[in-house]
Coordinates of C-alpha atoms in Angstrom, one line a residue:
Chain A
X8 CA 26.9 7.6 9.1
X9 CA 23.7 6.5 8.1
X10 CA 20.8 8.0 10.1
X11 CA 18.4 5.0 10.8
X12 CA 14.7 5.8 11.7
X13 CA 14.3 5.7 15.4
X14 CA 12.3 2.8 15.3
X15 CA 15.0 0.7 14.6
X16 CA 16.3 1.6 17.7
X17 CA 12.9 1.6 19.9
X18 CA 12.6 -2.3 18.6
X19 CA 16.7 -2.9 19.1
X20 CA 15.9 -1.3 22.6
X21 CA 12.9 -4.2 23.3
X22 CA 15.2 -6.9 22.1
X23 CA 18.3 -5.9 24.5
X24 CA 15.8 -5.3 27.4
X25 CA 14.5 -8.6 27.1
X26 CA 17.8 -10.3 26.8
X27 CA 18.8 -8.1 30.1
X28 CA 15.9 -9.1 32.0
X29 CA 15.8 -12.6 30.9
X30 CA 19.9 -12.7 32.2
X31 CA 19.1 -10.8 34.9
X32 CA 16.2 -13.1 36.1
X33 CA 18.6 -15.9 36.0
X34 CA 21.1 -14.7 37.7
X35 CA 19.0 -13.4 40.4
X36 CA 16.9 -16.9 40.3
X37 CA 19.5 -19.5 40.4
X38 CA 20.8 -20.7 43.7
X39 CA 24.6 -19.5 43.1
X40 CA 25.3 -20.3 46.9
X41 CA 23.8 -23.9 47.1
X42 CA 25.3 -24.6 43.7
X43 CA 28.5 -23.6 44.8
X44 CA 28.4 -25.3 48.2
X45 CA 27.3 -28.7 46.2
X46 CA 30.2 -28.4 44.1
X47 CA 32.6 -27.3 46.6
X48 CA 31.2 -30.7 48.5
X49 CA 31.7 -32.9 45.6
X50 CA 35.4 -31.4 44.6
X51 CA 36.5 -31.8 48.7
X52 CA 36.1 -35.6 48.4
X53 CA 39.3 -36.0 46.8
X54 CA 41.8 -34.0 48.7
X55 CA 39.7 -35.5 52.2
X56 CA 40.2 -39.1 50.6
X57 CA 44.0 -38.2 50.4
X58 CA 44.3 -36.8 53.5
X59 CA 42.6 -40.1 55.1
X60 CA 44.5 -42.8 53.3
X61 CA 48.1 -40.6 54.3
X62 CA 47.0 -40.4 58.1
X63 CA 45.9 -44.2 57.4
X64 CA 49.7 -45.2 56.3
X65 CA 48.2 -46.9 53.1
Chain B
X238 CA 73.1 -54.4 30.7
X239 CA 69.7 -54.6 28.5
X240 CA 68.0 -55.8 31.4
X241 CA 68.9 -53.6 33.7
X242 CA 67.7 -51.0 30.9
X243 CA 64.3 -52.8 30.7
X244 CA 63.8 -52.4 34.3
X245 CA 64.5 -49.0 34.5
X246 CA 62.5 -48.6 31.6
X247 CA 59.5 -50.5 33.4
X248 CA 60.3 -48.6 36.9
X249 CA 60.2 -45.2 34.9
X250 CA 56.9 -46.0 32.9
X251 CA 55.4 -47.6 36.2
X252 CA 56.6 -44.0 38.3
X253 CA 54.9 -42.1 35.7
X254 CA 52.0 -43.8 35.7
X255 CA 51.5 -43.5 39.2
X256 CA 52.0 -40.1 39.1
X257 CA 49.2 -39.4 36.6
X258 CA 47.3 -41.6 38.5
X259 CA 47.4 -39.4 41.1
X260 CA 47.4 -36.0 39.6
X261 CA 44.0 -37.3 37.7
X262 CA 42.6 -38.6 41.1
X263 CA 43.5 -35.3 42.9
X264 CA 44.5 -32.6 41.1
X265 CA 42.9 -32.9 37.9
X266 CA 39.4 -34.3 38.9
X267 CA 38.3 -31.3 41.5
X268 CA 40.3 -28.8 39.5
X269 CA 38.0 -30.2 36.6
X270 CA 35.0 -29.5 38.0
X271 CA 35.8 -25.9 38.9
X272 CA 37.4 -25.3 35.1
X273 CA 34.2 -26.7 33.6
X274 CA 32.0 -24.6 35.6
X275 CA 34.1 -21.8 35.0
X276 CA 34.1 -22.4 30.9
X277 CA 30.4 -22.5 30.8
X278 CA 30.0 -19.4 32.8
X279 CA 32.4 -17.6 31.2
X280 CA 31.3 -18.9 27.2
X281 CA 27.7 -17.5 28.5
X282 CA 28.9 -14.3 29.2
X283 CA 31.0 -13.5 26.4
X284 CA 27.9 -15.0 23.7
X285 CA 25.6 -12.6 25.7
X286 CA 27.9 -9.6 25.1
X287 CA 28.8 -10.2 21.8
X288 CA 24.6 -10.4 20.8
X289 CA 24.3 -7.2 22.9
X290 CA 26.7 -5.5 20.9
X291 CA 25.9 -6.3 17.6
X292 CA 21.9 -5.3 18.7
X293 CA 23.4 -1.8 20.2
X294 CA 25.1 -1.2 17.0
X295 CA 28.8 -1.1 18.6
X296 CA 31.9 -0.9 16.9
X297 CA 32.8 -4.0 14.9
X298 CA 30.1 -5.9 16.0
X299 CA 27.2 -3.4 14.4
X300 CA 25.3 -4.9 11.9
X301 CA 25.3 -3.8 8.6
X302 CA 21.8 -1.5 7.9
X303 CA 19.2 -2.6 5.5
X304 CA 18.0 0.7 4.2
X305 CA 15.8 2.8 1.2
X306 CA 18.2 1.1 -1.1
X307 CA 17.9 -2.5 -0.3
X308 CA 14.0 -2.6 -0.6
X309 CA 14.2 -4.3 -4.2
X310 CA 17.1 -6.6 -3.1
X311 CA 15.1 -10.4 -3.3
X312 CA 17.3 -11.4 -0.3
X313 CA 15.0 -9.1 1.9
X314 CA 11.7 -8.3 0.0
X315 CA 10.0 -10.7 -2.6
X316 CA 8.9 -9.3 -5.8
X317 CA 6.5 -6.5 -5.4
X318 CA 3.1 -7.8 -7.5
X319 CA 3.7 -4.3 -9.5
X320 CA 5.2 -3.3 -12.6
X321 CA 6.7 -0.8 -10.7
X322 CA 9.8 -1.6 -8.2
X323 CA 9.3 -1.1 -4.6
X324 CA 9.5 2.6 -3.6
X325 CA 12.6 3.6 -2.2
X326 CA 11.8 4.4 1.5
X327 CA 12.9 2.9 4.9
X328 CA 12.0 -0.7 5.6
X329 CA 9.9 -1.5 8.7
X330 CA 12.5 -3.1 11.2
X331 CA 10.8 -6.6 11.6
X332 CA 10.8 -7.0 7.8
X333 CA 14.7 -7.0 7.3
X334 CA 16.9 -5.3 10.1
X335 CA 15.6 -7.9 12.9
X336 CA 16.9 -10.9 10.2
X337 CA 20.5 -9.2 9.5
X338 CA 21.0 -8.0 13.7
X339 CA 20.5 -11.7 14.6
X340 CA 22.3 -13.3 11.3
X341 CA 25.2 -10.7 12.4
X342 CA 25.3 -11.4 16.0
X343 CA 25.2 -15.7 14.9
X344 CA 28.0 -15.1 12.9
X345 CA 30.1 -13.2 15.3
X346 CA 29.5 -15.1 17.6
X347 CA 30.8 -18.3 15.6
X348 CA 33.7 -16.5 14.4
X349 CA 34.9 -15.5 17.7
X350 CA 34.1 -18.3 20.3
X351 CA 34.7 -21.0 17.8
X352 CA 38.2 -19.6 17.2
X353 CA 39.4 -20.6 20.7
X354 CA 40.4 -24.0 20.2
X355 CA 42.9 -23.0 17.4
X356 CA 45.5 -20.9 19.5
X357 CA 45.0 -23.6 22.2
X358 CA 45.9 -26.4 20.2
X359 CA 48.8 -24.5 18.5
X360 CA 49.9 -23.7 22.0
X361 CA 49.8 -27.4 23.1
X362 CA 51.7 -28.7 19.8
X363 CA 54.2 -25.9 20.4
X364 CA 54.9 -25.7 24.1
X365 CA 55.0 -29.3 25.2
X366 CA 56.8 -31.8 24.1
X367 CA 55.5 -35.1 23.4
X368 CA 52.0 -33.8 23.7
X369 CA 50.3 -36.6 24.4
X370 CA 52.2 -37.7 27.5
X371 CA 50.5 -34.7 29.1
X372 CA 47.5 -35.9 28.3
X373 CA 46.0 -35.4 32.5
X374 CA 46.5 -31.4 31.7
X375 CA 45.1 -32.2 28.4
X376 CA 41.9 -32.7 29.9
X377 CA 41.7 -29.6 32.0
X378 CA 42.9 -27.7 29.1
X379 CA 40.0 -29.2 26.1
X380 CA 37.6 -30.2 29.3
X381 CA 37.7 -26.4 29.8
X382 CA 37.1 -25.3 25.9
X383 CA 34.5 -28.2 25.3
X384 CA 32.4 -26.4 28.4
X385 CA 33.3 -22.9 27.1
X386 CA 32.2 -23.9 23.5
X387 CA 28.9 -25.5 25.2
X388 CA 28.1 -22.5 27.3
X389 CA 28.5 -20.6 24.0
X390 CA 26.1 -22.3 22.2
X391 CA 23.5 -23.2 24.7
X392 CA 23.3 -19.7 25.6
X393 CA 23.7 -18.6 22.3
X394 CA 20.6 -20.7 21.1
X395 CA 18.7 -19.6 24.0
X396 CA 18.9 -16.4 23.5
X397 CA 18.7 -16.3 19.2
X398 CA 15.3 -18.3 20.1
X399 CA 14.3 -15.6 22.9
X400 CA 14.9 -12.9 20.2
X401 CA 12.9 -14.9 17.5
X402 CA 10.1 -15.2 20.0
X403 CA 9.8 -11.4 20.9
X404 CA 10.2 -10.6 17.2
X405 CA 7.2 -12.9 15.9
X406 CA 5.1 -11.7 18.7
X407 CA 5.8 -7.9 17.9
X408 CA 5.5 -8.9 14.2
X409 CA 1.9 -10.2 14.7
X410 CA 1.2 -7.4 16.7
X411 CA 2.6 -4.9 13.6
X412 CA 0.4 -7.0 11.3
X413 CA -2.7 -6.4 12.9
X414 CA -1.8 -3.0 13.2
X415 CA -0.7 -2.8 9.7
X416 CA -3.7 -5.0 8.4
X417 CA -6.3 -2.7 10.4
X418 CA -4.8 0.4 8.9
X419 CA -4.9 -1.1 5.4
X420 CA -8.4 -2.4 5.9
X421 CA -9.8 0.5 7.1
X422 CA -8.5 2.8 4.4
X423 CA -9.5 0.0 1.9
X424 CA -13.1 -0.3 3.3
X425 CA -13.6 3.6 3.8
X426 CA -12.7 4.4 0.4
X427 CA -14.9 1.3 -0.5
X428 CA -17.9 2.3 0.7
X429 CA -17.7 6.1 -1.0
X430 CA -16.9 4.5 -4.1
X431 CA -13.5 6.7 -4.3
X432 CA -11.6 6.4 -7.2
X433 CA -9.5 8.8 -8.7
X434 CA -9.7 9.4 -12.5
X435 CA -6.6 11.2 -14.4
X436 CA -7.8 14.3 -16.4
X437 CA -5.1 13.4 -19.0
X438 CA -5.0 9.9 -19.7
X439 CA -8.3 9.1 -18.3
X440 CA -6.8 6.1 -16.6
X441 CA -9.0 5.6 -13.1
X442 CA -7.1 4.4 -10.2
X443 CA -7.6 3.7 -6.6
X444 CA -3.8 3.6 -5.8
X445 CA -2.6 7.2 -6.7
X446 CA 1.3 7.4 -6.8
X447 CA 2.5 10.3 -4.3
X448 CA 5.4 12.4 -4.5
X449 CA 7.5 13.3 -1.6
X450 CA 8.8 16.9 -1.4
X451 CA 12.3 15.2 -2.2
X452 CA 11.1 14.1 -5.1
X453 CA 10.9 10.4 -4.9
X454 CA 7.7 8.7 -6.3
X455 CA 5.7 6.5 -3.6
X456 CA 3.3 4.2 -6.2
X457 CA 2.0 2.3 -3.0
X458 CA 1.9 4.5 -0.1
X459 CA -0.7 2.0 1.7
X460 CA 0.6 0.2 4.9
X461 CA 2.9 -2.0 4.6
X462 CA 6.5 -3.4 4.4
X463 CA 7.9 0.0 4.3
X464 CA 5.5 0.9 7.5
X465 CA 2.2 0.5 9.4
X466 CA 1.0 4.0 10.4
X467 CA 3.8 5.9 8.9
X468 CA 6.4 5.5 6.3
X469 CA 9.9 7.2 5.8
X470 CA 11.0 8.5 2.7
X471 CA 14.5 8.0 1.8
X472 CA 15.3 11.5 2.0
X473 CA 14.1 10.8 5.7
X474 CA 11.0 12.6 5.3
X475 CA 7.7 11.2 7.6
X476 CA 4.8 10.3 5.1
X477 CA 1.5 8.9 6.0
X478 CA 0.7 5.7 4.7
X479 CA -2.9 5.6 4.3
X480 CA -4.4 6.9 1.0
X481 CA -6.8 8.4 3.0
X482 CA -4.0 10.5 5.1
X483 CA -1.6 11.0 2.4
X484 CA -4.4 12.5 -0.1
X485 CA -4.6 15.2 2.6
X486 CA -1.0 16.1 3.1
X487 CA 0.3 15.2 -0.9
X488 CA -0.9 16.0 -4.4
X489 CA -1.9 12.4 -5.9
X490 CA -0.5 11.6 -9.4
X491 CA -1.9 9.4 -12.1
X492 CA 0.4 6.1 -11.8
X493 CA 0.3 5.8 -15.4
X494 CA 1.1 9.1 -17.0
X495 CA 2.5 10.8 -13.9
X496 CA 0.3 14.0 -14.1
X497 CA -1.7 15.5 -11.6
X498 CA -5.0 13.9 -10.3
X499 CA -7.7 16.5 -9.1
X500 CA -7.9 17.3 -5.2
X501 CA -9.4 14.3 -3.2
X502 CA -8.6 12.1 -6.0
X503 CA -9.1 8.4 -4.7
X504 CA -10.7 9.2 -1.4
X505 CA -14.1 11.0 -2.8
X506 CA -16.7 9.4 -4.6
X507 CA -15.8 9.9 -8.0
X508 CA -18.4 10.1 -10.5
X509 CA -17.7 10.4 -14.6
X510 CA -20.4 11.6 -16.7
X511 CA -19.7 11.9 -20.2
X512 CA -22.2 13.5 -22.3
X513 CA -22.7 12.5 -26.3
X514 CA -24.7 13.0 -29.1
X515 CA -24.7 14.4 -32.7
X516 CA -22.8 17.4 -33.9
X517 CA -25.6 20.5 -32.8
X518 CA -27.4 18.3 -30.6
X519 CA -27.2 20.8 -27.6
X520 CA -24.4 19.0 -25.5
X521 CA -22.4 21.6 -24.6
X522 CA -25.0 23.7 -23.8
X523 CA -27.1 21.0 -21.5
X524 CA -23.6 20.5 -19.5
X525 CA -23.2 24.3 -18.8
X526 CA -26.9 24.7 -18.0
X527 CA -26.9 21.3 -16.0
X528 CA -23.9 22.1 -14.0
X529 CA -25.4 25.7 -12.8
X530 CA -28.7 24.5 -12.2
X531 CA -26.9 21.4 -10.2
X532 CA -25.0 24.4 -8.4
X533 CA -28.0 26.1 -7.3
X534 CA -29.6 22.7 -6.2
X535 CA -26.7 22.0 -3.9
X536 CA -26.1 25.1 -2.6
X537 CA -30.1 25.6 -1.8
X538 CA -30.2 22.3 0.3
X539 CA -26.9 23.5 2.2
X540 CA -24.3 22.1 0.3
X541 CA -21.3 23.4 -1.5
X542 CA -20.4 23.2 -5.2
X543 CA -16.9 23.8 -6.2
X544 CA -14.8 23.8 -9.2
X545 CA -11.2 21.8 -8.8
X546 CA -9.1 23.3 -10.7
X547 CA -8.2 26.5 -13.0
X548 CA -9.9 24.6 -16.5
X549 CA -13.1 23.6 -14.4
X550 CA -13.3 27.0 -12.8
X551 CA -12.4 28.7 -16.2
X552 CA -15.3 26.7 -18.2
X553 CA -18.0 26.4 -15.2
X554 CA -17.6 30.6 -15.3
X555 CA -17.8 31.0 -18.9
X556 CA -20.2 28.4 -19.4
X557 CA -22.7 29.8 -16.6
X558 CA -22.4 33.3 -18.0
X559 CA -23.4 32.1 -21.3
X560 CA -26.5 29.9 -20.3
X561 CA -27.4 33.2 -17.8
X562 CA -27.3 35.6 -20.1
X563 CA -29.0 33.3 -23.2
X564 CA -26.1 33.5 -25.5
X565 CA -25.1 30.7 -28.2
X566 CA -22.5 28.5 -26.9
X567 CA -19.2 28.0 -29.1
X568 CA -18.7 24.8 -31.3
X569 CA -16.6 22.2 -29.2
X570 CA -13.1 21.8 -31.3
X571 CA -13.4 18.3 -33.0
X572 CA -10.4 15.8 -33.1
X573 CA -9.8 16.5 -29.3
X574 CA -10.4 14.3 -26.2
X575 CA -12.1 16.5 -23.8
X576 CA -11.1 17.4 -20.5
X577 CA -13.7 17.2 -18.1
X578 CA -15.1 20.3 -16.1
X579 CA -14.7 18.9 -12.2
X580 CA -16.5 20.0 -9.7
X581 CA -16.3 19.1 -6.2
X582 CA -19.6 18.6 -4.4
X583 CA -20.6 18.4 -0.4
X584 CA -24.1 17.3 -0.4
X585 CA -25.3 16.3 3.4
X586 CA -22.7 13.8 4.4
X587 CA -21.5 12.9 1.3
X588 CA -18.4 14.5 -0.5
X589 CA -17.8 13.9 -4.4
X590 CA -16.1 14.8 -7.4
X591 CA -18.2 14.8 -10.3
X592 CA -16.4 15.0 -13.9
X593 CA -18.6 15.8 -16.6
X594 CA -17.1 15.2 -20.1
X595 CA -18.0 16.9 -23.3
X596 CA -16.6 16.0 -26.7
X597 CA -17.6 17.2 -30.1
X598 CA -20.2 15.6 -31.7
X599 CA -17.8 14.6 -34.6
X600 CA -16.6 11.9 -32.3
X601 CA -19.6 10.3 -32.0
X602 CA -20.4 10.4 -35.9
X603 CA -17.7 8.3 -36.9
X604 CA -16.2 4.9 -35.5
X605 CA -12.6 5.5 -36.1
X606 CA -13.0 8.9 -34.1
X607 CA -15.0 7.3 -31.5
X608 CA -12.8 4.8 -30.8
X609 CA -10.4 7.3 -29.7
X610 CA -12.4 8.6 -26.9
X611 CA -11.1 6.5 -24.2
X612 CA -13.2 8.3 -21.5
X613 CA -16.1 6.8 -22.4
X614 CA -14.5 3.2 -20.9
X615 CA -14.8 4.5 -17.3
X616 CA -17.9 6.1 -17.2
X617 CA -20.6 5.0 -14.5
X618 CA -23.3 6.6 -16.4
X619 CA -24.1 8.6 -19.8
X620 CA -26.2 11.5 -20.9
X621 CA -27.0 10.9 -24.6
X622 CA -28.6 14.3 -25.9
X623 CA -31.3 14.2 -28.3
X624 CA -32.1 16.9 -30.4
X625 CA -35.8 16.4 -30.8
X626 CA -35.6 18.5 -34.2
X627 CA -33.2 16.4 -35.8
X628 CA -35.8 13.1 -35.6
X629 CA -37.2 12.8 -38.9
X630 CA -40.9 12.3 -38.0
X631 CA -40.6 15.5 -35.8
X632 CA -38.8 17.5 -38.6
X633 CA -41.5 16.4 -41.1
X634 CA -44.3 18.1 -39.1
X635 CA -43.0 21.3 -39.0
X636 CA -42.4 24.2 -41.1
X637 CA -38.7 25.2 -42.4
X638 CA -39.1 28.3 -40.9
X639 CA -39.6 26.7 -37.2
X640 CA -36.9 24.2 -38.1
X641 CA -34.1 26.8 -39.0
X642 CA -35.1 28.6 -35.7
X643 CA -34.0 25.5 -34.1
X644 CA -31.1 24.7 -35.6
X645 CA -31.4 20.9 -35.4
X646 CA -28.6 18.7 -34.8
X647 CA -26.9 17.3 -38.1
X648 CA -27.3 13.6 -37.9
X649 CA -29.5 11.4 -35.9
X650 CA -29.5 10.2 -32.3
X651 CA -29.7 7.0 -33.3
X652 CA -26.2 6.6 -35.4
X653 CA -24.4 8.1 -32.7
X654 CA -25.7 5.8 -29.6
X655 CA -25.3 2.8 -31.9
X656 CA -21.6 4.1 -32.5
X657 CA -20.9 4.7 -28.9
X658 CA -22.5 1.6 -27.6
X659 CA -20.7 -0.9 -30.1
X660 CA -17.6 1.6 -28.8
X661 CA -18.1 0.6 -24.8
X662 CA -18.8 -3.4 -26.1
X663 CA -15.8 -3.6 -27.6
X664 CA -13.6 -1.9 -24.9
X665 CA -15.6 -4.0 -22.2
X666 CA -17.1 -1.1 -20.4
X667 CA -19.7 -2.0 -18.2
X668 CA -22.7 -0.3 -19.6
X669 CA -24.6 1.1 -16.0
X670 CA -26.8 4.0 -16.2
X671 CA -28.0 5.8 -19.1
X672 CA -29.9 9.3 -19.2
X673 CA -31.4 9.7 -22.4
X674 CA -31.9 13.1 -22.5
X675 CA -34.5 15.2 -24.8
X676 CA -33.3 18.9 -25.0
X677 CA -34.7 22.1 -26.6
X678 CA -37.8 21.2 -24.9
X679 CA -38.5 25.0 -24.7
X680 CA -39.1 25.0 -28.2
X681 CA -40.7 21.9 -28.5
X682 CA -43.7 21.9 -26.0
X683 CA -45.3 24.6 -27.5
X684 CA -45.4 22.7 -31.0
X685 CA -47.7 20.1 -32.5
X686 CA -45.4 16.9 -32.1
X687 CA -45.2 17.6 -28.3
X688 CA -48.4 17.2 -27.7
X689 CA -49.0 15.4 -24.3
X690 CA -45.1 15.4 -23.7
X691 CA -44.1 16.4 -20.0
X692 CA -40.9 15.8 -18.3
X693 CA -41.6 12.1 -17.0
X694 CA -39.3 9.3 -17.9
X695 CA -42.1 6.6 -19.1
X696 CA -44.0 9.5 -21.0
X697 CA -41.0 10.8 -23.0
X698 CA -39.9 7.0 -23.5
X699 CA -43.5 6.7 -25.4
X700 CA -42.8 9.8 -27.4
X701 CA -39.5 8.4 -28.7
X702 CA -40.8 5.3 -29.7
X703 CA -44.0 7.4 -31.3
X704 CA -41.3 9.1 -33.4
X705 CA -39.9 6.5 -34.6
X706 CA -36.9 5.9 -32.0
X707 CA -38.3 2.3 -31.3
X708 CA -35.0 0.2 -32.0
X709 CA -32.5 2.9 -30.3
X710 CA -34.9 2.6 -26.9
X711 CA -34.9 -1.0 -27.3
X712 CA -31.0 -1.2 -27.9
X713 CA -30.2 1.5 -24.7
X714 CA -32.5 -0.5 -22.4
X715 CA -31.0 -3.9 -23.4
X716 CA -27.5 -2.8 -23.5
X717 CA -27.6 -0.6 -20.1
X718 CA -28.7 -1.4 -16.9
X719 CA -30.6 1.1 -16.1
X720 CA -32.3 4.0 -18.9
X721 CA -34.2 6.7 -17.8
X722 CA -35.9 9.5 -20.0
X723 CA -35.7 13.4 -19.4
X724 CA -37.2 16.4 -21.2
X725 CA -35.1 19.5 -20.3
X726 CA -34.6 22.8 -21.6
X727 CA -30.9 24.3 -21.9
X728 CA -32.4 27.7 -22.1
X729 CA -34.3 27.9 -19.3
X730 CA -33.2 24.8 -17.3
X731 CA -30.1 26.8 -15.8
X732 CA -32.5 27.3 -13.0
X733 CA -32.9 24.5 -10.8
X734 CA -36.2 25.8 -9.8
X735 CA -36.9 25.1 -13.6
X736 CA -39.8 22.2 -14.9
X737 CA -37.0 21.2 -16.9
X738 CA -34.3 21.8 -15.3
X739 CA -31.0 20.5 -17.1
X740 CA -29.8 19.3 -13.5
X741 CA -32.0 16.3 -14.0
X742 CA -30.0 14.0 -15.8
X743 CA -26.9 15.1 -13.9
X744 CA -28.8 14.4 -10.3
X745 CA -30.0 11.2 -11.3
X746 CA -26.8 9.7 -12.7
X747 CA -24.6 11.2 -9.7
X748 CA -27.1 9.3 -7.1
X749 CA -27.1 6.5 -9.1
X750 CA -23.0 6.2 -9.2
X751 CA -23.2 7.0 -5.3
X752 CA -23.3 10.7 -5.1
X753 CA -26.8 11.2 -4.2
X754 CA -27.4 14.7 -3.8
X755 CA -30.0 16.1 -1.2
X756 CA -33.3 17.4 -2.5
X757 CA -33.6 21.2 -0.9
X758 CA -37.0 21.8 0.7
X759 CA -36.9 25.2 -0.4
X760 CA -37.4 23.9 -4.1
X761 CA -40.4 24.2 -5.6
X762 CA -40.2 23.7 -9.7
X763 CA -42.2 25.5 -11.8
X764 CA -44.3 24.1 -14.4

């Protein structure tokens, strides 16, 4: 195992930190709940249509 | 019968299509939305994990280490502008390893996350009879794979771009730091007129080689790709990166011959002063007396004067003993290139190394021998020693008894001057300052040929012209940027207080070369 200089790990740590912070910020800032509800609303259209058609006997 | 079979087939097809329509409309389409969303999120998470694993050096994701063995690999480093290879030291992370980390991460991401298509495709061909008939199911499968791949590519590009921006910004900060360190190092040494002159091969360098304790040579220690503030040798030892700092902790070596330089080389003002003249002109005595008088001058002004090495200490001590006890100097061996007497001088705020070269007079009487005198080429100033008793017009006015007592030089000064000046021109040397020094003034001043002669440059020049050396003085003034004339006594002039002090030409030349030596307040020269 080659002992790499400590500054390699410091700079890699900086890059890892930037990636983690960016992903973390995206996770926090994206309105997941609203997105989920919107998707759910879109997806629910088809079963609702099916139920309505069955009830109307068409 | 065929009609029944045909009707059954039409009915079966109609039923299949109806089922497909219902499946697509009420199952596949609602499910596909969730599959696409999940595929994209999973792709993003996977690519982020791969990237972080590579940067963290986890397991098989770790990038190859770019170490000291790679500094001459053209993949990472352009060829150095030097006859030597790059020094074996750890490269700065941003120079090579950052690129290797990102490239490895991209390779891993591409190899791992685009391969998901292959097992999925094989599963479809193996498990589903008539795969095309299962097209509603394939929409979900391949829709999910497309979303996964899109998540991988988008997130991958985004994160790699982000890393590229961070690396670029850090690189700029690093460049500024390295540039500032390198610029300061160069500027300070230029202001000091610092250089390192090799006592063995006479090569002059502004960039000595430094040897790590492991034996590894570092030929270019300046801030650069191998480190801005420090560099790590291949043996793991941390080394400073500027010449100013390296010289404080490591021994400098000549980059040409590898021999040790004097302590302080390339950091302190470096003044190289050869003394030349005919055989028996009094060069060696002038050097000894001049250095002793210079020591007294410097220390009287509160400065320091110290020979830097064993050879210089030995020569200086021996020379001082000779001149202070009025002994005769021994003849300098002919045919050898001289080793300089080097002294470290601290005067006021200036520190410098003064190298005084004393070669045998035979070297200046013969064109072939003169051509070997490499130390002349790098001189910032020269001292031409003139024995007044070797000037024919002076000798003509004196009795044989007086001349025998004066032991005049064998050749005339003009020959020594012409040969040396020709050699300097042939080798492209810069002819800067020349101190034309008439020695043996203690004997001369009491004799008729010296009537009106005093230790002033203009007076000495006029006297030399009167005595037939007009051609030589004119040639010297044409060849050199500055010429000054001195009258000294090497017998009494080892005292700094003497009116004919032998330190005078050295003081003038040192000042012209960037090492002005403070005039002591207490010194009062006797006349």
